[in-house]
Amino acid sequence: MSAGGVLLLLWWLSCCGSAVWRRSGQVPAGAPHQRPRALAAPVVAAAGFLATTTPSSSLGHPPLQTTVSAPSSPNTSTGVPMLPFPEFPKDEGREGITPTAQTSAFLISEVLSTKTELRCSSPGYHHIKPIVTGPVEEESRYLSVDNSQICFLWYYRIKHFFHNLTQVIFIWVYDPENADHDELLWKANEPSGNSIILTKQFTALGQKPAIYTILRRKQYFPRQPLKNGVWKISIPMRKDDILKNIVGKKVAFQDCFVADFVFLLTFPVMTIPEIPGYLPLSTPSGSQLIVDWDACVPSAGVVVAEMETFQTNDSFLTWTKIRVPPGILNDDERHHVTDMCLSEGRIFFIINGILYLKDFLKFTRLGRNENLPDDGIIGITSRRWCWVNYLFKSQGKRSSMAVWTENEVYLGSPYQPSDTRQQEPYNLFRFNKIITTTELKNLLRLSSTASLTIHTVDYTAHPLELALLLSYCVACTSSKKIYLVIYNEDTKQWMYQDFALDVPIDSILVSHFLYSAMPELLLSDKHRIYYSYHNFTVSGILQAPVENGNLSRLSQNSSIHDVFLDYFGNIVIKMENNIMFYSKVNIEDVIQLHSWTNKAIQSFFGLDISGQLYFVYVFENGTLQPQKYPLQLEAQSVIFQTNENCPYIAFHTSLTRMFYFLDKREVLSFWVQVTYPESSGLYIISESYGPKIVKEKRKFTFEIILGYCTKTMYVTFSQAVNYEAVDDYFKLQFSKKGCPWHNFSYVIEKSYLRHRPSKNLKVKYDWESYGCPLRLDFRKKFKPSIQLFDDNGYIEDVTVNFLVWEIHGRDDYSFNTTMLKSGCLNEAQTWKSMTELNKHLPLEKAWGPENYKHCFSYAIGKPGDLNQPYEIINKSNYNHIIWPLGHSGMYVFSVKILDPNYSFCNLTAIFAIETFGLITRPNGYLVASFLFLLMLLFFSILVLSYLHYTKIYRQYIYEPLSPEGKQKKM
């Protein structure tokens, strides 16, 4: 057997009955001189299969195990899915492939033909190894075979009708072990003879498929009976209901069922046509492939190679070449593409720091007219994860791509112009600058003399957030620090994250945000993968069994080329020489996968419309070849050899959707359940990210049966707001749809400030730092409750003494407890006494655990006025903050732990209080009227008394006092 004769393609099947190898005598199309890795053997005298088996009863379940089920031949009633593995070309003069070992678990047939079947009689993990004579030894694998009654699959093809915006889906049943070659490659336009017979058999038994949409919960059924072995189902074209599921009735043929099939169906995605005379675009010689995919249509993608740029809409079963008209770029520019992204059907290229747009109409240079810099662009990116139904809380539209230079970031999105006659394609894509590094320095309070540049930009899994990795250094000689900030497109707020990474000054990091509710990401350089999980609280380097996480040393000094992520938590790291490593989200280790293809072939990963992973090989003659990759079986094989056990038996949830919309009166209830051995001690964690706009209620149940524990968590989300008879209905309603962050300013009266300045103080409220203020009636006293958290979450309630002070200098508040009531024997410390004692220190440093002295001993402190307010609070005392009743105000308090024996850390926190209430003021008219009446009454009494006494005095003056006196006078 010659050196060109060994190309191994295994089709792995995961059911109880059979595992099938299929061999082909064809070398990958267009690559007669680039053959897979097994061709390196100079002499191969004979080859065979070594198969041993391990019963399933003696095995533990490996971690992350997923059993793949699929069909087999109808006449065997046993079967599993066929997945690709390497191939044997059939060479002239080769010697027969002879089995060198065989156990009772396998039957090996058709040894000399192009098809070799291995049939296993028991489930479990089976050790399989091709025996090849020569210097290159083939790797052995462990095939997972499970009991399954699923043996057949649904096949479909689609026809689009644009006049009524409908899609007709043609469906039939096929058996992978007896299917036509085009059916196996998903190129068939009609069912094969075997599939027609099989479909008619199922129809006679009552089988009838239906299509269920996962997002909008719609159902569609065939309107006509089976015709020519095909069912026809018509569905409307919708961009917000793209996930479909073909579901059949529970009908068995020879004890085998048809597996449900989930696939993605969108509006038809068109590729840019090739135009004769146009010239190719490519990367510089020696560069790696540049690949990008449509986030919501994984079968649509673009790849830039050294010779051409290729576009596909069917996972590279077919493709077109993206070329540009002559005269726009010179030869050097056309072969100098450094970055590319696919967004909204448009392809963007960076060539020599300039952004270009390629669409169906033209190839255009973008710059100042589109609100972009004319040069200096270093990166572009588009969204990685698909969110088709997410709505803005406020008016606006999410961006679909980001462009950045070293100092500026721009966001771009398509828009509809007001002038419908405007046909320029680049004018239908709008860019806006959102921030510069100068603004970021002020935001992060960094030194103005230090160097701060934008390292990379990436969209997170959150549908409204964008992450910036910032490169910061002072001397910039040997190392730099990477910081991370997140921008929310709805609230327009920047959030600095608790993330910092020291790397060499020449390191180039690529970010990969995971599909998770909270921000989680991987960072890759040439040699290592850095991880940060659980909202940046768990960080480190993915570790291999040796070499301290340096994957280059494990892959013959190759560099990291790509990191593949999917919606199910799989992580595949591909090196430039096609050696691969595997991990899972929230797992801190990687394991090397089996070798798969030639180390010299350029390749990349892709996802087809059913979510299956595949390789695409790019050959030097300008052709491409896709090949499915059985990731789950390959991962199970290498993980099985580690002898690891999965810590749980089952994990289930009643959630069936990716997102939910809750209107008023609606309640979302679901359960999550985990079953595990009693000795494992697992628990369920539910965390939220974002504004607290719903009320959450949890309930837990627990049971143990025969050494296995089952924990169930019941969760209910609802709104607990009464919108009836409120003062501002729309304001309240908007506030309960999210917390709209915004900064504002307010003025503090100078008489309310501690140092009594000559002018009022204007304060800017920093919403990001202070959060939402708590509104309190100023007639109610307030006592803060302090809790302690670390990177892993809540630790305990703080019970020791702590201080509060208003950070802007307000002192128009007090405390309800005096020193005497608190039990002080001497005068206690106060902010006034401590600031007078430490005039050289700022307010926040004048008093703390370093100079705290209690007042409960005659030996400590000095006698004084014990009727002063006691300004120290703890959980057990009755001390509260009381507010002035004559005015309302905004207070921003800082909290500091005062107990010197509590922690080595300087524990502080900030919270804001807004007081309100009814301030009673006298009525001016009422007071004036009362005074007028009072004065009128007063003067009336004076006048009356004057008249009365005048009458009396007049009588005594002009009339004699007595009759006797009167007689004497006469």
JSON list of C-alpha atoms in Angstrom, two decimals, residues 491-658:
[
{"chain": "A", "resi": 491, "resn": "THR", "atom": "CA", "xyz": [-28.68, 53.63, 28.63]},
{"chain": "A", "resi": 492, "resn": "LYS", "atom": "CA", "xyz": [-25.53, 55.13, 27.00]},
{"chain": "A", "resi": 493, "resn": "GLN", "atom": "CA", "xyz": [-23.60, 54.34, 30.17]},
{"chain": "A", "resi": 494, "resn": "TRP", "atom": "CA", "xyz": [-20.02, 53.10, 30.58]},
{"chain": "A", "resi": 495, "resn": "MET", "atom": "CA", "xyz": [-19.38, 50.52, 33.29]},
{"chain": "A", "resi": 496, "resn": "TYR", "atom": "CA", "xyz": [-15.85, 49.85, 34.48]},
{"chain": "A", "resi": 497, "resn": "GLN", "atom": "CA", "xyz": [-15.38, 46.16, 35.30]},
{"chain": "A", "resi": 498, "resn": "ASP", "atom": "CA", "xyz": [-13.30, 44.56, 38.02]},
{"chain": "A", "resi": 499, "resn": "PHE", "atom": "CA", "xyz": [-10.89, 43.08, 35.50]},
{"chain": "A", "resi": 500, "resn": "ALA", "atom": "CA", "xyz": [-7.17, 43.65, 35.04]},
{"chain": "A", "resi": 501, "resn": "LEU", "atom": "CA", "xyz": [-4.60, 41.52, 33.25]},
{"chain": "A", "resi": 502, "resn": "ASP", "atom": "CA", "xyz": [-0.84, 42.02, 33.05]},
{"chain": "A", "resi": 503, "resn": "VAL", "atom": "CA", "xyz": [0.63, 40.89, 29.72]},
{"chain": "A", "resi": 504, "resn": "PRO", "atom": "CA", "xyz": [3.87, 41.50, 27.80]},
{"chain": "A", "resi": 505, "resn": "ILE", "atom": "CA", "xyz": [3.98, 44.76, 25.90]},
{"chain": "A", "resi": 506, "resn": "ASP", "atom": "CA", "xyz": [3.84, 43.04, 22.49]},
{"chain": "A", "resi": 507, "resn": "SER", "atom": "CA", "xyz": [0.92, 40.73, 23.32]},
{"chain": "A", "resi": 508, "resn": "ILE", "atom": "CA", "xyz": [-2.08, 40.78, 21.00]},
{"chain": "A", "resi": 509, "resn": "LEU", "atom": "CA", "xyz": [-5.23, 39.48, 22.67]},
{"chain": "A", "resi": 510, "resn": "VAL", "atom": "CA", "xyz": [-8.41, 38.34, 20.95]},
{"chain": "A", "resi": 511, "resn": "SER", "atom": "CA", "xyz": [-11.60, 38.41, 23.01]},
{"chain": "A", "resi": 512, "resn": "HIS", "atom": "CA", "xyz": [-14.33, 35.75, 22.88]},
{"chain": "A", "resi": 513, "resn": "PHE", "atom": "CA", "xyz": [-17.41, 36.49, 24.98]},
{"chain": "A", "resi": 514, "resn": "LEU", "atom": "CA", "xyz": [-19.36, 33.41, 25.99]},
{"chain": "A", "resi": 515, "resn": "TYR", "atom": "CA", "xyz": [-23.08, 32.85, 25.59]},
{"chain": "A", "resi": 516, "resn": "SER", "atom": "CA", "xyz": [-24.13, 33.57, 29.18]},
{"chain": "A", "resi": 517, "resn": "ALA", "atom": "CA", "xyz": [-26.42, 35.89, 31.11]},
{"chain": "A", "resi": 518, "resn": "MET", "atom": "CA", "xyz": [-23.54, 37.56, 32.95]},
{"chain": "A", "resi": 519, "resn": "PRO", "atom": "CA", "xyz": [-20.36, 38.77, 31.23]},
{"chain": "A", "resi": 520, "resn": "GLU", "atom": "CA", "xyz": [-17.92, 35.89, 30.79]},
{"chain": "A", "resi": 521, "resn": "LEU", "atom": "CA", "xyz": [-15.07, 35.80, 28.31]},
{"chain": "A", "resi": 522, "resn": "LEU", "atom": "CA", "xyz": [-11.98, 34.07, 27.03]},
{"chain": "A", "resi": 523, "resn": "LEU", "atom": "CA", "xyz": [-8.89, 35.94, 25.85]},
{"chain": "A", "resi": 524, "resn": "SER", "atom": "CA", "xyz": [-6.41, 34.26, 23.54]},
{"chain": "A", "resi": 525, "resn": "ASP", "atom": "CA", "xyz": [-2.91, 35.24, 22.56]},
{"chain": "A", "resi": 526, "resn": "LYS", "atom": "CA", "xyz": [-0.52, 33.10, 20.54]},
{"chain": "A", "resi": 527, "resn": "HIS", "atom": "CA", "xyz": [0.12, 30.59, 23.30]},
{"chain": "A", "resi": 528, "resn": "ARG", "atom": "CA", "xyz": [-2.49, 30.72, 26.09]},
{"chain": "A", "resi": 529, "resn": "ILE", "atom": "CA", "xyz": [-6.18, 31.09, 26.81]},
{"chain": "A", "resi": 530, "resn": "TYR", "atom": "CA", "xyz": [-7.17, 33.42, 29.66]},
{"chain": "A", "resi": 531, "resn": "TYR", "atom": "CA", "xyz": [-10.62, 33.02, 31.17]},
{"chain": "A", "resi": 532, "resn": "SER", "atom": "CA", "xyz": [-12.83, 35.20, 33.34]},
{"chain": "A", "resi": 533, "resn": "TYR", "atom": "CA", "xyz": [-16.10, 33.67, 34.52]},
{"chain": "A", "resi": 534, "resn": "HIS", "atom": "CA", "xyz": [-19.03, 34.69, 36.76]},
{"chain": "A", "resi": 535, "resn": "ASN", "atom": "CA", "xyz": [-19.03, 38.40, 36.01]},
{"chain": "A", "resi": 536, "resn": "PHE", "atom": "CA", "xyz": [-15.20, 38.64, 36.19]},
{"chain": "A", "resi": 537, "resn": "THR", "atom": "CA", "xyz": [-14.95, 37.10, 39.66]},
{"chain": "A", "resi": 538, "resn": "VAL", "atom": "CA", "xyz": [-13.15, 33.86, 38.63]},
{"chain": "A", "resi": 539, "resn": "SER", "atom": "CA", "xyz": [-10.11, 34.38, 36.40]},
{"chain": "A", "resi": 540, "resn": "GLY", "atom": "CA", "xyz": [-7.04, 32.48, 35.34]},
{"chain": "A", "resi": 541, "resn": "ILE", "atom": "CA", "xyz": [-5.39, 30.56, 32.49]},
{"chain": "A", "resi": 542, "resn": "LEU", "atom": "CA", "xyz": [-6.89, 27.39, 31.02]},
{"chain": "A", "resi": 543, "resn": "GLN", "atom": "CA", "xyz": [-4.58, 24.64, 32.21]},
{"chain": "A", "resi": 544, "resn": "ALA", "atom": "CA", "xyz": [-3.41, 21.59, 30.32]},
{"chain": "A", "resi": 545, "resn": "PRO", "atom": "CA", "xyz": [-2.01, 18.53, 32.14]},
{"chain": "A", "resi": 546, "resn": "VAL", "atom": "CA", "xyz": [1.51, 19.81, 31.43]},
{"chain": "A", "resi": 547, "resn": "GLU", "atom": "CA", "xyz": [3.28, 22.99, 30.30]},
{"chain": "A", "resi": 548, "resn": "ASN", "atom": "CA", "xyz": [1.33, 25.32, 32.64]},
{"chain": "A", "resi": 549, "resn": "GLY", "atom": "CA", "xyz": [-1.29, 26.29, 30.09]},
{"chain": "A", "resi": 550, "resn": "ASN", "atom": "CA", "xyz": [1.14, 26.93, 27.22]},
{"chain": "A", "resi": 551, "resn": "LEU", "atom": "CA", "xyz": [-0.70, 25.25, 24.36]},
{"chain": "A", "resi": 552, "resn": "SER", "atom": "CA", "xyz": [2.04, 26.03, 21.85]},
{"chain": "A", "resi": 553, "resn": "ARG", "atom": "CA", "xyz": [4.43, 23.65, 23.60]},
{"chain": "A", "resi": 554, "resn": "LEU", "atom": "CA", "xyz": [1.81, 20.91, 23.36]},
{"chain": "A", "resi": 555, "resn": "SER", "atom": "CA", "xyz": [1.25, 21.53, 19.65]},
{"chain": "A", "resi": 556, "resn": "GLN", "atom": "CA", "xyz": [4.79, 21.53, 18.28]},
{"chain": "A", "resi": 557, "resn": "ASN", "atom": "CA", "xyz": [5.27, 25.29, 18.84]},
{"chain": "A", "resi": 558, "resn": "SER", "atom": "CA", "xyz": [2.26, 26.24, 16.76]},
{"chain": "A", "resi": 559, "resn": "SER", "atom": "CA", "xyz": [0.22, 29.36, 17.56]},
{"chain": "A", "resi": 560, "resn": "ILE", "atom": "CA", "xyz": [-3.47, 29.65, 18.42]},
{"chain": "A", "resi": 561, "resn": "HIS", "atom": "CA", "xyz": [-5.51, 30.30, 15.28]},
{"chain": "A", "resi": 562, "resn": "ASP", "atom": "CA", "xyz": [-9.12, 30.27, 16.41]},
{"chain": "A", "resi": 563, "resn": "VAL", "atom": "CA", "xyz": [-11.36, 29.65, 19.41]},
{"chain": "A", "resi": 564, "resn": "PHE", "atom": "CA", "xyz": [-14.73, 28.12, 18.59]},
{"chain": "A", "resi": 565, "resn": "LEU", "atom": "CA", "xyz": [-17.70, 28.71, 20.92]},
{"chain": "A", "resi": 566, "resn": "ASP", "atom": "CA", "xyz": [-21.28, 27.53, 20.62]},
{"chain": "A", "resi": 567, "resn": "TYR", "atom": "CA", "xyz": [-24.59, 27.98, 22.43]},
{"chain": "A", "resi": 568, "resn": "PHE", "atom": "CA", "xyz": [-24.06, 24.77, 24.44]},
{"chain": "A", "resi": 569, "resn": "GLY", "atom": "CA", "xyz": [-20.86, 25.72, 26.26]},
{"chain": "A", "resi": 570, "resn": "ASN", "atom": "CA", "xyz": [-18.37, 23.87, 24.06]},
{"chain": "A", "resi": 571, "resn": "ILE", "atom": "CA", "xyz": [-14.94, 25.43, 23.59]},
{"chain": "A", "resi": 572, "resn": "VAL", "atom": "CA", "xyz": [-12.59, 24.19, 20.86]},
{"chain": "A", "resi": 573, "resn": "ILE", "atom": "CA", "xyz": [-9.16, 25.78, 20.48]},
{"chain": "A", "resi": 574, "resn": "LYS", "atom": "CA", "xyz": [-7.61, 25.23, 17.05]},
{"chain": "A", "resi": 575, "resn": "MET", "atom": "CA", "xyz": [-3.92, 25.78, 16.48]},
{"chain": "A", "resi": 576, "resn": "GLU", "atom": "CA", "xyz": [-2.45, 26.89, 13.16]},
{"chain": "A", "resi": 577, "resn": "ASN", "atom": "CA", "xyz": [-1.26, 23.32, 12.49]},
{"chain": "A", "resi": 578, "resn": "ASN", "atom": "CA", "xyz": [-4.81, 21.96, 13.14]},
{"chain": "A", "resi": 579, "resn": "ILE", "atom": "CA", "xyz": [-4.05, 20.43, 16.54]},
{"chain": "A", "resi": 580, "resn": "MET", "atom": "CA", "xyz": [-7.10, 21.03, 18.74]},
{"chain": "A", "resi": 581, "resn": "PHE", "atom": "CA", "xyz": [-7.92, 21.33, 22.44]},
{"chain": "A", "resi": 582, "resn": "TYR", "atom": "CA", "xyz": [-11.30, 21.02, 24.12]},
{"chain": "A", "resi": 583, "resn": "SER", "atom": "CA", "xyz": [-12.92, 22.55, 27.18]},
{"chain": "A", "resi": 584, "resn": "LYS", "atom": "CA", "xyz": [-16.30, 23.60, 28.54]},
{"chain": "A", "resi": 585, "resn": "VAL", "atom": "CA", "xyz": [-17.60, 26.86, 29.93]},
{"chain": "A", "resi": 586, "resn": "ASN", "atom": "CA", "xyz": [-16.71, 27.32, 33.63]},
{"chain": "A", "resi": 587, "resn": "ILE", "atom": "CA", "xyz": [-14.15, 24.50, 33.47]},
{"chain": "A", "resi": 588, "resn": "GLU", "atom": "CA", "xyz": [-10.59, 25.63, 34.08]},
{"chain": "A", "resi": 589, "resn": "ASP", "atom": "CA", "xyz": [-8.77, 22.86, 32.17]},
{"chain": "A", "resi": 590, "resn": "VAL", "atom": "CA", "xyz": [-8.31, 21.85, 28.54]},
{"chain": "A", "resi": 591, "resn": "ILE", "atom": "CA", "xyz": [-7.66, 18.45, 27.03]},
{"chain": "A", "resi": 592, "resn": "GLN", "atom": "CA", "xyz": [-6.06, 17.72, 23.69]},
{"chain": "A", "resi": 593, "resn": "LEU", "atom": "CA", "xyz": [-8.33, 16.17, 21.07]},
{"chain": "A", "resi": 594, "resn": "HIS", "atom": "CA", "xyz": [-7.35, 13.43, 18.66]},
{"chain": "A", "resi": 595, "resn": "SER", "atom": "CA", "xyz": [-5.52, 14.50, 15.51]},
{"chain": "A", "resi": 596, "resn": "TRP", "atom": "CA", "xyz": [-7.94, 15.01, 12.67]},
{"chain": "A", "resi": 597, "resn": "THR", "atom": "CA", "xyz": [-6.34, 16.34, 9.51]},
{"chain": "A", "resi": 598, "resn": "ASN", "atom": "CA", "xyz": [-3.07, 17.26, 7.85]},
{"chain": "A", "resi": 599, "resn": "LYS", "atom": "CA", "xyz": [-1.12, 19.90, 9.74]},
{"chain": "A", "resi": 600, "resn": "ALA", "atom": "CA", "xyz": [-0.26, 21.77, 6.51]},
{"chain": "A", "resi": 601, "resn": "ILE", "atom": "CA", "xyz": [-3.84, 22.37, 5.32]},
{"chain": "A", "resi": 602, "resn": "GLN", "atom": "CA", "xyz": [-5.45, 25.69, 6.21]},
{"chain": "A", "resi": 603, "resn": "SER", "atom": "CA", "xyz": [-8.86, 25.13, 7.79]},
{"chain": "A", "resi": 604, "resn": "PHE", "atom": "CA", "xyz": [-11.51, 26.77, 9.94]},
{"chain": "A", "resi": 605, "resn": "PHE", "atom": "CA", "xyz": [-14.65, 25.86, 11.88]},
{"chain": "A", "resi": 606, "resn": "GLY", "atom": "CA", "xyz": [-18.26, 26.49, 10.92]},
{"chain": "A", "resi": 607, "resn": "LEU", "atom": "CA", "xyz": [-21.80, 25.63, 11.99]},
{"chain": "A", "resi": 608, "resn": "ASP", "atom": "CA", "xyz": [-24.46, 24.37, 9.64]},
{"chain": "A", "resi": 609, "resn": "ILE", "atom": "CA", "xyz": [-28.17, 25.21, 9.91]},
{"chain": "A", "resi": 610, "resn": "SER", "atom": "CA", "xyz": [-28.76, 22.31, 12.31]},
{"chain": "A", "resi": 611, "resn": "GLY", "atom": "CA", "xyz": [-25.98, 23.43, 14.68]},
{"chain": "A", "resi": 612, "resn": "GLN", "atom": "CA", "xyz": [-23.50, 20.71, 13.66]},
{"chain": "A", "resi": 613, "resn": "LEU", "atom": "CA", "xyz": [-19.81, 21.60, 13.69]},
{"chain": "A", "resi": 614, "resn": "TYR", "atom": "CA", "xyz": [-17.78, 21.11, 10.54]},
{"chain": "A", "resi": 615, "resn": "PHE", "atom": "CA", "xyz": [-14.34, 21.81, 9.10]},
{"chain": "A", "resi": 616, "resn": "VAL", "atom": "CA", "xyz": [-13.73, 23.75, 5.91]},
{"chain": "A", "resi": 617, "resn": "TYR", "atom": "CA", "xyz": [-10.43, 23.08, 4.16]},
{"chain": "A", "resi": 618, "resn": "VAL", "atom": "CA", "xyz": [-8.96, 25.80, 1.94]},
{"chain": "A", "resi": 619, "resn": "PHE", "atom": "CA", "xyz": [-6.60, 24.52, -0.74]},
{"chain": "A", "resi": 620, "resn": "GLU", "atom": "CA", "xyz": [-3.95, 26.42, -2.68]},
{"chain": "A", "resi": 621, "resn": "ASN", "atom": "CA", "xyz": [-5.74, 25.97, -6.00]},
{"chain": "A", "resi": 622, "resn": "GLY", "atom": "CA", "xyz": [-8.62, 28.14, -4.76]},
{"chain": "A", "resi": 623, "resn": "THR", "atom": "CA", "xyz": [-11.12, 25.43, -3.80]},
{"chain": "A", "resi": 624, "resn": "LEU", "atom": "CA", "xyz": [-12.83, 24.64, -0.51]},
{"chain": "A", "resi": 625, "resn": "GLN", "atom": "CA", "xyz": [-14.13, 21.41, 0.98]},
{"chain": "A", "resi": 626, "resn": "PRO", "atom": "CA", "xyz": [-16.41, 21.10, 4.05]},
{"chain": "A", "resi": 627, "resn": "GLN", "atom": "CA", "xyz": [-16.29, 18.06, 6.30]},
{"chain": "A", "resi": 628, "resn": "LYS", "atom": "CA", "xyz": [-18.43, 17.38, 9.35]},
{"chain": "A", "resi": 629, "resn": "TYR", "atom": "CA", "xyz": [-16.62, 17.03, 12.64]},
{"chain": "A", "resi": 630, "resn": "PRO", "atom": "CA", "xyz": [-18.10, 14.81, 15.41]},
{"chain": "A", "resi": 631, "resn": "LEU", "atom": "CA", "xyz": [-17.15, 17.03, 18.32]},
{"chain": "A", "resi": 632, "resn": "GLN", "atom": "CA", "xyz": [-19.20, 15.23, 20.94]},
{"chain": "A", "resi": 633, "resn": "LEU", "atom": "CA", "xyz": [-17.83, 11.80, 20.11]},
{"chain": "A", "resi": 634, "resn": "GLU", "atom": "CA", "xyz": [-14.27, 13.08, 19.87]},
{"chain": "A", "resi": 635, "resn": "ALA", "atom": "CA", "xyz": [-14.61, 14.84, 23.21]},
{"chain": "A", "resi": 636, "resn": "GLN", "atom": "CA", "xyz": [-16.12, 11.75, 24.84]},
{"chain": "A", "resi": 637, "resn": "SER", "atom": "CA", "xyz": [-13.25, 9.65, 23.55]},
{"chain": "A", "resi": 638, "resn": "VAL", "atom": "CA", "xyz": [-10.49, 11.78, 25.09]},
{"chain": "A", "resi": 639, "resn": "ILE", "atom": "CA", "xyz": [-12.41, 12.49, 28.30]},
{"chain": "A", "resi": 640, "resn": "PHE", "atom": "CA", "xyz": [-13.06, 8.78, 28.81]},
{"chain": "A", "resi": 641, "resn": "GLN", "atom": "CA", "xyz": [-9.31, 8.19, 29.03]},
{"chain": "A", "resi": 642, "resn": "THR", "atom": "CA", "xyz": [-9.02, 10.63, 31.95]},
{"chain": "A", "resi": 643, "resn": "ASN", "atom": "CA", "xyz": [-11.23, 8.40, 34.15]},
{"chain": "A", "resi": 644, "resn": "GLU", "atom": "CA", "xyz": [-13.21, 11.41, 35.31]},
{"chain": "A", "resi": 645, "resn": "ASN", "atom": "CA", "xyz": [-16.74, 10.98, 36.60]},
{"chain": "A", "resi": 646, "resn": "CYS", "atom": "CA", "xyz": [-19.58, 13.39, 36.05]},
{"chain": "A", "resi": 647, "resn": "PRO", "atom": "CA", "xyz": [-20.62, 14.80, 39.46]},
{"chain": "A", "resi": 648, "resn": "TYR", "atom": "CA", "xyz": [-24.33, 14.67, 38.63]},
{"chain": "A", "resi": 649, "resn": "ILE", "atom": "CA", "xyz": [-26.70, 12.18, 37.02]},
{"chain": "A", "resi": 650, "resn": "ALA", "atom": "CA", "xyz": [-29.18, 14.59, 35.46]},
{"chain": "A", "resi": 651, "resn": "PHE", "atom": "CA", "xyz": [-29.85, 18.31, 35.25]},
{"chain": "A", "resi": 652, "resn": "HIS", "atom": "CA", "xyz": [-33.21, 19.50, 33.94]},
{"chain": "A", "resi": 653, "resn": "THR", "atom": "CA", "xyz": [-35.21, 22.70, 33.70]},
{"chain": "A", "resi": 654, "resn": "SER", "atom": "CA", "xyz": [-38.71, 23.56, 32.55]},
{"chain": "A", "resi": 655, "resn": "LEU", "atom": "CA", "xyz": [-37.49, 26.62, 30.64]},
{"chain": "A", "resi": 656, "resn": "THR", "atom": "CA", "xyz": [-38.05, 26.11, 26.93]},
{"chain": "A", "resi": 657, "resn": "ARG", "atom": "CA", "xyz": [-37.27, 29.52, 25.47]},
{"chain": "A", "resi": 658, "resn": "MET", "atom": "CA", "xyz": [-34.21, 31.71, 25.16]}
]
